[in-house]
PDB file of C-alpha atoms in Angstrom:
ATOM      1  CA  UNK A 144     107.311 104.875  94.691  1.00 79.00           C
ATOM      2  CA  UNK A 145     106.088 104.286  91.133  1.00 88.00           C
ATOM      3  CA  UNK A 146     106.430 100.966  89.241  1.00 91.00           C
ATOM      4  CA  UNK A 147     106.126 100.534  85.487  1.00 92.00           C
ATOM      5  CA  UNK A 148     104.352  97.193  85.109  1.00 92.00           C
ATOM      6  CA  UNK A 149     104.616  97.142  81.311  1.00 90.00           C
ATOM      7  CA  UNK A 150     108.420  97.071  81.479  1.00 89.00           C
ATOM      8  CA  UNK A 151     109.308  93.389  81.685  1.00 84.00           C
ATOM      9  CA  UNK A 152     112.724  94.185  83.099  1.00 86.00           C
ATOM     10  CA  UNK A 153     111.233  95.789  86.210  1.00 83.00           C
ATOM     11  CA  UNK A 154     110.091  93.567  89.060  1.00 84.00           C
ATOM     12  CA  UNK A 155     107.517  95.070  91.354  1.00 86.00           C
ATOM     13  CA  UNK A 156     106.450  93.980  94.854  1.00 85.00           C
ATOM     14  CA  UNK A 157     103.239  92.203  95.847  1.00 86.00           C
ATOM     15  CA  UNK A 158     102.473  91.108  92.301  1.00 88.00           C
ATOM     16  CA  UNK A 159      99.383  89.054  93.202  1.00 92.00           C
ATOM     17  CA  UNK A 160      98.057  91.653  95.647  1.00 93.00           C
ATOM     18  CA  UNK A 161      98.311  94.607  93.242  1.00 94.00           C
ATOM     19  CA  UNK A 162      96.529  92.667  90.501  1.00 95.00           C
ATOM     20  CA  UNK A 163      93.727  91.872  92.929  1.00 96.00           C
ATOM     21  CA  UNK A 164      93.415  95.498  93.995  1.00 96.00           C
ATOM     22  CA  UNK A 165      93.106  96.490  90.330  1.00 96.00           C
ATOM     23  CA  UNK A 166      90.365  93.896  89.812  1.00 96.00           C
ATOM     24  CA  UNK A 167      88.626  95.069  92.968  1.00 95.00           C
ATOM     25  CA  UNK A 168      88.463  98.602  91.561  1.00 94.00           C
ATOM     26  CA  UNK A 169      86.918  97.346  88.336  1.00 95.00           C
ATOM     27  CA  UNK A 170      84.426  95.288  90.368  1.00 93.00           C
ATOM     28  CA  UNK A 171      83.506  98.392  92.360  1.00 91.00           C
ATOM     29  CA  UNK A 172      82.964 100.380  89.140  1.00 93.00           C
ATOM     30  CA  UNK A 173      80.877  97.612  87.584  1.00 92.00           C
ATOM     31  CA  UNK A 174      78.623  97.471  90.657  1.00 88.00           C
ATOM     32  CA  UNK A 175      78.057 101.207  90.737  1.00 88.00           C
ATOM     33  CA  UNK A 176      77.634 101.688  86.963  1.00 91.00           C
ATOM     34  CA  UNK A 177      75.997  98.423  85.920  1.00 90.00           C
ATOM     35  CA  UNK A 178      78.848  97.755  83.475  1.00 92.00           C
ATOM     36  CA  UNK A 179      80.809  94.602  82.719  1.00 92.00           C
ATOM     37  CA  UNK A 180      84.420  95.716  82.309  1.00 94.00           C
ATOM     38  CA  UNK A 181      87.106  93.076  82.756  1.00 94.00           C
ATOM     39  CA  UNK A 182      90.768  93.290  83.745  1.00 96.00           C
ATOM     40  CA  UNK A 183      93.339  93.179  80.911  1.00 96.00           C
ATOM     41  CA  UNK A 184      96.711  94.166  82.419  1.00 95.00           C
ATOM     42  CA  UNK A 185      98.466  96.591  84.740  1.00 96.00           C
ATOM     43  CA  UNK A 186     100.176  99.709  83.363  1.00 95.00           C
ATOM     44  CA  UNK A 187     101.701 101.245  86.483  1.00 95.00           C
ATOM     45  CA  UNK A 188     101.075 101.934  90.142  1.00 96.00           C
ATOM     46  CA  UNK A 189     102.508 103.813  93.073  1.00 94.00           C
ATOM     47  CA  UNK A 190     102.202 102.995  96.730  1.00 93.00           C
ATOM     48  CA  UNK A 191     103.025 104.438 100.121  1.00 91.00           C
ATOM     49  CA  UNK A 192     105.741 102.448 101.898  1.00 84.00           C
ATOM     50  CA  UNK A 193     104.081 101.703 105.249  1.00 83.00           C
ATOM     51  CA  UNK A 194     102.739  98.701 107.131  1.00 82.00           C
ATOM     52  CA  UNK A 195      99.369  99.693 105.714  1.00 88.00           C
ATOM     53  CA  UNK A 196      99.623 101.288 102.280  1.00 91.00           C
ATOM     54  CA  UNK A 197      97.601 103.220  99.757  1.00 93.00           C
ATOM     55  CA  UNK A 198      97.820 102.215  96.114  1.00 95.00           C
ATOM     56  CA  UNK A 199      97.059 104.312  93.043  1.00 96.00           C
ATOM     57  CA  UNK A 200      96.855 101.987  90.067  1.00 97.00           C
ATOM     58  CA  UNK A 201      96.560 102.578  86.323  1.00 97.00           C
ATOM     59  CA  UNK A 202      95.353  99.535  84.460  1.00 97.00           C
ATOM     60  CA  UNK A 203      93.870  98.529  81.138  1.00 96.00           C
ATOM     61  CA  UNK A 204      90.370  97.115  81.190  1.00 95.00           C
ATOM     62  CA  UNK A 205      88.153  96.007  78.336  1.00 94.00           C
ATOM     63  CA  UNK A 206      84.509  95.579  77.463  1.00 91.00           C
ATOM     64  CA  UNK A 207      83.919  91.934  76.364  1.00 91.00           C
ATOM     65  CA  UNK A 208      81.057  93.060  74.111  1.00 90.00           C
ATOM     66  CA  UNK A 209      83.261  95.420  72.046  1.00 89.00           C
ATOM     67  CA  UNK A 210      86.839  94.354  73.018  1.00 86.00           C
ATOM     68  CA  UNK A 211      87.512  98.081  73.404  1.00 90.00           C
ATOM     69  CA  UNK A 212      90.534  98.725  75.666  1.00 94.00           C
ATOM     70  CA  UNK A 213      90.065 101.371  78.345  1.00 93.00           C
ATOM     71  CA  UNK A 214      92.681 103.002  80.573  1.00 95.00           C
ATOM     72  CA  UNK A 215      91.366 102.903  84.106  1.00 96.00           C
ATOM     73  CA  UNK A 216      92.339 104.392  87.469  1.00 95.00           C
ATOM     74  CA  UNK A 217      91.911 102.659  90.817  1.00 96.00           C
ATOM     75  CA  UNK A 218      92.763 103.819  94.318  1.00 95.00           C
ATOM     76  CA  UNK A 219      92.761 101.355  97.223  1.00 95.00           C
ATOM     77  CA  UNK A 220      93.624 102.164 100.834  1.00 93.00           C
ATOM     78  CA  UNK A 221      94.454  99.470 103.389  1.00 91.00           C
ATOM     79  CA  UNK A 222      92.758 100.151 106.708  1.00 88.00           C
ATOM     80  CA  UNK A 223      94.442  97.407 108.764  1.00 84.00           C
ATOM     81  CA  UNK A 224      97.511  95.188 108.602  1.00 83.00           C
ATOM     82  CA  UNK A 225      97.215  91.414 108.298  1.00 79.00           C
ATOM     83  CA  UNK A 226      93.468  91.250 107.649  1.00 81.00           C
ATOM     84  CA  UNK A 227      91.092  92.253 104.893  1.00 86.00           C
ATOM     85  CA  UNK A 228      89.984  95.811 105.563  1.00 88.00           C
ATOM     86  CA  UNK A 229      90.084  97.932 102.416  1.00 90.00           C
ATOM     87  CA  UNK A 230      88.608 101.155 101.077  1.00 90.00           C
ATOM     88  CA  UNK A 231      88.214 101.840  97.351  1.00 92.00           C
ATOM     89  CA  UNK A 232      88.519 105.626  96.982  1.00 92.00           C
ATOM     90  CA  UNK A 233      88.958 105.851  93.189  1.00 92.00           C
ATOM     91  CA  UNK A 234      87.421 103.640  90.482  1.00 93.00           C
ATOM     92  CA  UNK A 235      86.863 105.295  87.090  1.00 93.00           C
ATOM     93  CA  UNK A 236      88.079 105.467  83.491  1.00 94.00           C
ATOM     94  CA  UNK A 237      91.178 107.628  83.269  1.00 88.00           C
ATOM     95  CA  UNK A 238      89.540 110.119  80.914  1.00 77.00           C
ATOM     96  CA  UNK A 239      86.671 110.849  83.306  1.00 67.00           C
ATOM     97  CA  UNK A 240      86.698 113.713  85.772  1.00 63.00           C
ATOM     98  CA  UNK A 241      86.295 112.752  89.430  1.00 58.00           C
ATOM     99  CA  UNK A 242      82.588 112.882  90.324  1.00 56.00           C
ATOM    100  CA  UNK A 243      81.728 115.099  93.264  1.00 52.00           C
ATOM    101  CA  UNK A 244      79.635 112.346  94.836  1.00 53.00           C
ATOM    102  CA  UNK A 245      81.989 109.390  94.268  1.00 55.00           C
ATOM    103  CA  UNK A 246      81.028 106.687  96.766  1.00 52.00           C
ATOM    104  CA  UNK A 247      83.726 105.138  98.929  1.00 54.00           C
ATOM    105  CA  UNK A 248      83.031 101.437  99.524  1.00 56.00           C
ATOM    106  CA  UNK A 249      84.591  99.335 102.306  1.00 60.00           C
ATOM    107  CA  UNK A 250      85.379  95.636 102.034  1.00 61.00           C
ATOM    108  CA  UNK A 251      86.020  93.340 104.984  1.00 57.00           C
ATOM    109  CA  UNK A 252      85.440  96.051 107.581  1.00 45.00           C
ATOM    110  CA  UNK A 253      85.453  95.053 111.229  1.00 39.00           C
ATOM    111  CA  UNK A 254      82.405  96.995 112.426  1.00 38.00           C
ATOM    112  CA  UNK A 255      79.058  95.217 112.592  1.00 38.00           C
ATOM    113  CA  UNK A 256      76.165  97.639 113.041  1.00 37.00           C
ATOM    114  CA  UNK A 257      73.589  94.923 112.468  1.00 38.00           C
ATOM    115  CA  UNK A 258      74.201  92.174 115.050  1.00 47.00           C
ATOM    116  CA  UNK A 259      76.783  93.268 117.651  1.00 42.00           C
ATOM    117  CA  UNK A 260      75.935  90.326 119.934  1.00 46.00           C
ATOM    118  CA  UNK A 261      76.843  87.831 117.200  1.00 61.00           C
ATOM    119  CA  UNK A 262      80.434  89.042 116.856  1.00 68.00           C
ATOM    120  CA  UNK A 263      83.774  88.482 118.528  1.00 68.00           C
ATOM    121  CA  UNK A 264      85.803  91.214 120.234  1.00 67.00           C
ATOM    122  CA  UNK A 265      87.208  92.305 116.856  1.00 63.00           C
ATOM    123  CA  UNK A 266      83.752  92.860 115.389  1.00 64.00           C
ATOM    124  CA  UNK A 267      83.697  89.818 113.120  1.00 70.00           C
ATOM    125  CA  UNK A 268      80.736  87.429 113.116  1.00 77.00           C
ATOM    126  CA  UNK A 269      81.149  83.958 114.561  1.00 84.00           C
ATOM    127  CA  UNK A 270      81.008  80.990 112.198  1.00 89.00           C
ATOM    128  CA  UNK A 271      77.382  79.703 112.412  1.00 89.00           C
ATOM    129  CA  UNK A 272      76.757  76.247 113.796  1.00 88.00           C
ATOM    130  CA  UNK A 273      74.672  75.502 110.690  1.00 90.00           C
ATOM    131  CA  UNK A 274      73.131  77.240 107.693  1.00 92.00           C
ATOM    132  CA  UNK A 275      69.634  75.733 107.942  1.00 92.00           C
ATOM    133  CA  UNK A 276      67.872  79.064 108.491  1.00 90.00           C
ATOM    134  CA  UNK A 277      66.873  79.805 104.883  1.00 89.00           C
ATOM    135  CA  UNK A 278      65.529  83.231 105.857  1.00 88.00           C
ATOM    136  CA  UNK A 279      69.012  84.217 107.046  1.00 88.00           C
ATOM    137  CA  UNK A 280      71.347  82.233 104.793  1.00 92.00           C
ATOM    138  CA  UNK A 281      71.504  81.308 101.143  1.00 91.00           C
ATOM    139  CA  UNK A 282      73.767  78.452 100.106  1.00 93.00           C
ATOM    140  CA  UNK A 283      75.102  79.266  96.658  1.00 92.00           C
ATOM    141  CA  UNK A 284      74.724  76.611  94.003  1.00 91.00           C
ATOM    142  CA  UNK A 285      77.552  75.662  91.665  1.00 89.00           C
ATOM    143  CA  UNK A 286      75.914  77.587  88.821  1.00 89.00           C
ATOM    144  CA  UNK A 287      75.717  80.698  91.015  1.00 88.00           C
ATOM    145  CA  UNK A 288      79.410  80.444  91.908  1.00 87.00           C
ATOM    146  CA  UNK A 289      80.397  80.107  88.258  1.00 83.00           C
ATOM    147  CA  UNK A 290      78.501  83.298  87.431  1.00 75.00           C
ATOM    148  CA  UNK A 291      79.776  85.264  90.444  1.00 81.00           C
ATOM    149  CA  UNK A 292      83.460  86.149  90.063  1.00 87.00           C
ATOM    150  CA  UNK A 293      83.370  88.482  93.063  1.00 88.00           C
ATOM    151  CA  UNK A 294      83.286  85.513  95.507  1.00 90.00           C
ATOM    152  CA  UNK A 295      86.593  84.240  94.167  1.00 92.00           C
ATOM    153  CA  UNK A 296      87.984  87.780  94.148  1.00 93.00           C
ATOM    154  CA  UNK A 297      87.009  88.352  97.804  1.00 92.00           C
ATOM    155  CA  UNK A 298      88.535  85.007  98.810  1.00 91.00           C
ATOM    156  CA  UNK A 299      91.849  85.693  97.085  1.00 92.00           C
ATOM    157  CA  UNK A 300      91.960  89.185  98.641  1.00 92.00           C
ATOM    158  CA  UNK A 301      91.396  87.729 102.119  1.00 88.00           C
ATOM    159  CA  UNK A 302      94.247  85.235 101.683  1.00 88.00           C
ATOM    160  CA  UNK A 303      96.617  87.915 100.334  1.00 88.00           C
ATOM    161  CA  UNK A 304      95.743  90.218 103.210  1.00 86.00           C
ATOM    162  CA  UNK A 305      96.904  87.470 105.576  1.00 83.00           C
ATOM    163  CA  UNK A 306      99.990  86.638 103.502  1.00 84.00           C
ATOM    164  CA  UNK A 307     100.799  89.275 100.893  1.00 82.00           C
ATOM    165  CA  UNK A 308     103.736  87.212  99.624  1.00 83.00           C
ATOM    166  CA  UNK A 309     101.567  84.233  98.715  1.00 85.00           C
ATOM    167  CA  UNK A 310     102.626  82.965  95.261  1.00 85.00           C
ATOM    168  CA  UNK A 311     100.216  82.990  92.354  1.00 88.00           C
ATOM    169  CA  UNK A 312     100.645  79.206  92.003  1.00 87.00           C
ATOM    170  CA  UNK A 313      99.072  78.720  95.457  1.00 87.00           C
ATOM    171  CA  UNK A 314      96.203  81.100  94.756  1.00 89.00           C
ATOM    172  CA  UNK A 315      95.379  79.403  91.445  1.00 88.00           C
ATOM    173  CA  UNK A 316      95.020  76.020  93.199  1.00 88.00           C
ATOM    174  CA  UNK A 317      92.268  77.170  95.552  1.00 90.00           C
ATOM    175  CA  UNK A 318      88.990  75.293  95.368  1.00 92.00           C
ATOM    176  CA  UNK A 319      85.756  76.716  96.772  1.00 93.00           C
ATOM    177  CA  UNK A 320      83.887  73.930  98.565  1.00 93.00           C
ATOM    178  CA  UNK A 321      80.770  75.862  99.623  1.00 94.00           C
ATOM    179  CA  UNK A 322      79.581  79.424 100.167  1.00 94.00           C
ATOM    180  CA  UNK A 323      76.773  80.655 102.388  1.00 94.00           C
ATOM    181  CA  UNK A 324      75.629  84.248 101.998  1.00 91.00           C
ATOM    182  CA  UNK A 325      74.006  86.211 104.813  1.00 88.00           C
ATOM    183  CA  UNK A 326      72.419  89.520 103.746  1.00 77.00           C
ATOM    184  CA  UNK A 327      71.162  92.526 105.666  1.00 69.00           C
ATOM    185  CA  UNK A 328      68.928  95.283 104.367  1.00 61.00           C
ATOM    186  CA  UNK A 329      68.609  98.697 105.984  1.00 51.00           C
ATOM    187  CA  UNK A 330      66.753 101.295 103.929  1.00 37.00           C
ATOM    188  CA  UNK A 331      69.038 101.765 100.872  1.00 39.00           C
ATOM    189  CA  UNK A 332      72.103 100.037 102.281  1.00 41.00           C
ATOM    190  CA  UNK A 333      72.744  96.349 101.497  1.00 54.00           C
ATOM    191  CA  UNK A 334      75.587  94.439 103.102  1.00 71.00           C
ATOM    192  CA  UNK A 335      76.437  90.759 103.021  1.00 82.00           C
ATOM    193  CA  UNK A 336      78.546  88.284 104.948  1.00 87.00           C
ATOM    194  CA  UNK A 337      80.083  85.435 102.960  1.00 91.00           C
ATOM    195  CA  UNK A 338      80.998  82.232 104.829  1.00 93.00           C
ATOM    196  CA  UNK A 339      83.419  80.432 102.515  1.00 93.00           C
ATOM    197  CA  UNK A 340      84.840  76.938 102.916  1.00 94.00           C
ATOM    198  CA  UNK A 341      87.859  76.230 100.720  1.00 92.00           C
ATOM    199  CA  UNK A 342      90.662  73.756 100.168  1.00 91.00           C
ATOM    200  CA  UNK A 343      93.712  73.460  97.944  1.00 88.00           C
ATOM    201  CA  UNK A 344      96.076  75.689  99.933  1.00 85.00           C
ATOM    202  CA  UNK A 345      99.308  73.649 100.251  1.00 80.00           C
ATOM    203  CA  UNK A 346     100.931  75.836 102.941  1.00 72.00           C
ATOM    204  CA  UNK A 347      99.156  77.941 105.578  1.00 69.00           C
ATOM    205  CA  UNK A 348     100.423  80.453 108.102  1.00 63.00           C
ATOM    206  CA  UNK A 349      97.820  79.143 110.597  1.00 63.00           C
ATOM    207  CA  UNK A 350      96.621  75.558 111.013  1.00 64.00           C
ATOM    208  CA  UNK A 351      97.563  72.322 109.314  1.00 70.00           C
ATOM    209  CA  UNK A 352      99.385  72.350 105.982  1.00 73.00           C
ATOM    210  CA  UNK A 353      98.000  70.372 103.052  1.00 76.00           C
ATOM    211  CA  UNK A 354      95.763  70.835 100.027  1.00 81.00           C
ATOM    212  CA  UNK A 355      93.224  68.417 101.525  1.00 84.00           C
ATOM    213  CA  UNK A 356      92.562  70.626 104.572  1.00 87.00           C
ATOM    214  CA  UNK A 357      89.285  72.527 104.482  1.00 89.00           C
ATOM    215  CA  UNK A 358      89.635  76.110 105.726  1.00 88.00           C
ATOM    216  CA  UNK A 359      87.081  78.780 106.570  1.00 89.00           C
ATOM    217  CA  UNK A 360      86.991  82.454 105.623  1.00 89.00           C
ATOM    218  CA  UNK A 361      84.388  85.101 106.571  1.00 89.00           C
ATOM    219  CA  UNK A 362      84.154  88.193 104.377  1.00 88.00           C
ATOM    220  CA  UNK A 363      81.872  91.208 104.648  1.00 82.00           C
ATOM    221  CA  UNK A 364      81.198  93.263 101.531  1.00 75.00           C
TER     222      UNK A 364
END
């Protein structure tokens, strides 16, 4: 089913989630091309109507240096229901032809080829008892968080994967308390685990309600 997001009379489902998927596609493109495009607005999207869906999104991005508006295509496929496990299969300007070697990047996957003994039965790492091992973990400073929009993007995606009907007002109130990054290097492949502590979520599907409650999220990029 196709939704025209520029028609104000049309309401489309999963408003917060679709916007995040569009931003994820731009983030993927920026990482691969070394660019700095930013999200402007959605034009349209279509999705498969299943428990796990695929989204093909047309959006408008822009280059902050030139303010030039660019029509952009993003394709995101959900790999699991109720948790963050996504695959970006398209991320390019609409005018470009699909490259033959376009890289498909996972986010929040449940496999852990690096440390299988440090994971639960679902393949996710356990929350560390501390982050004192500076060779393994890097605690991000406030200045690093302010210059790293992808951390906030990953966090919002994780929350929407758990509750895709979460209102934008709840997402906007989130506060990141601390972030520890754990990186792995294997030849030309670099992965990272992000251990994020947050607060500001007034209502939660799991655990105590209240904006004062600190919650924990683990994300693999």
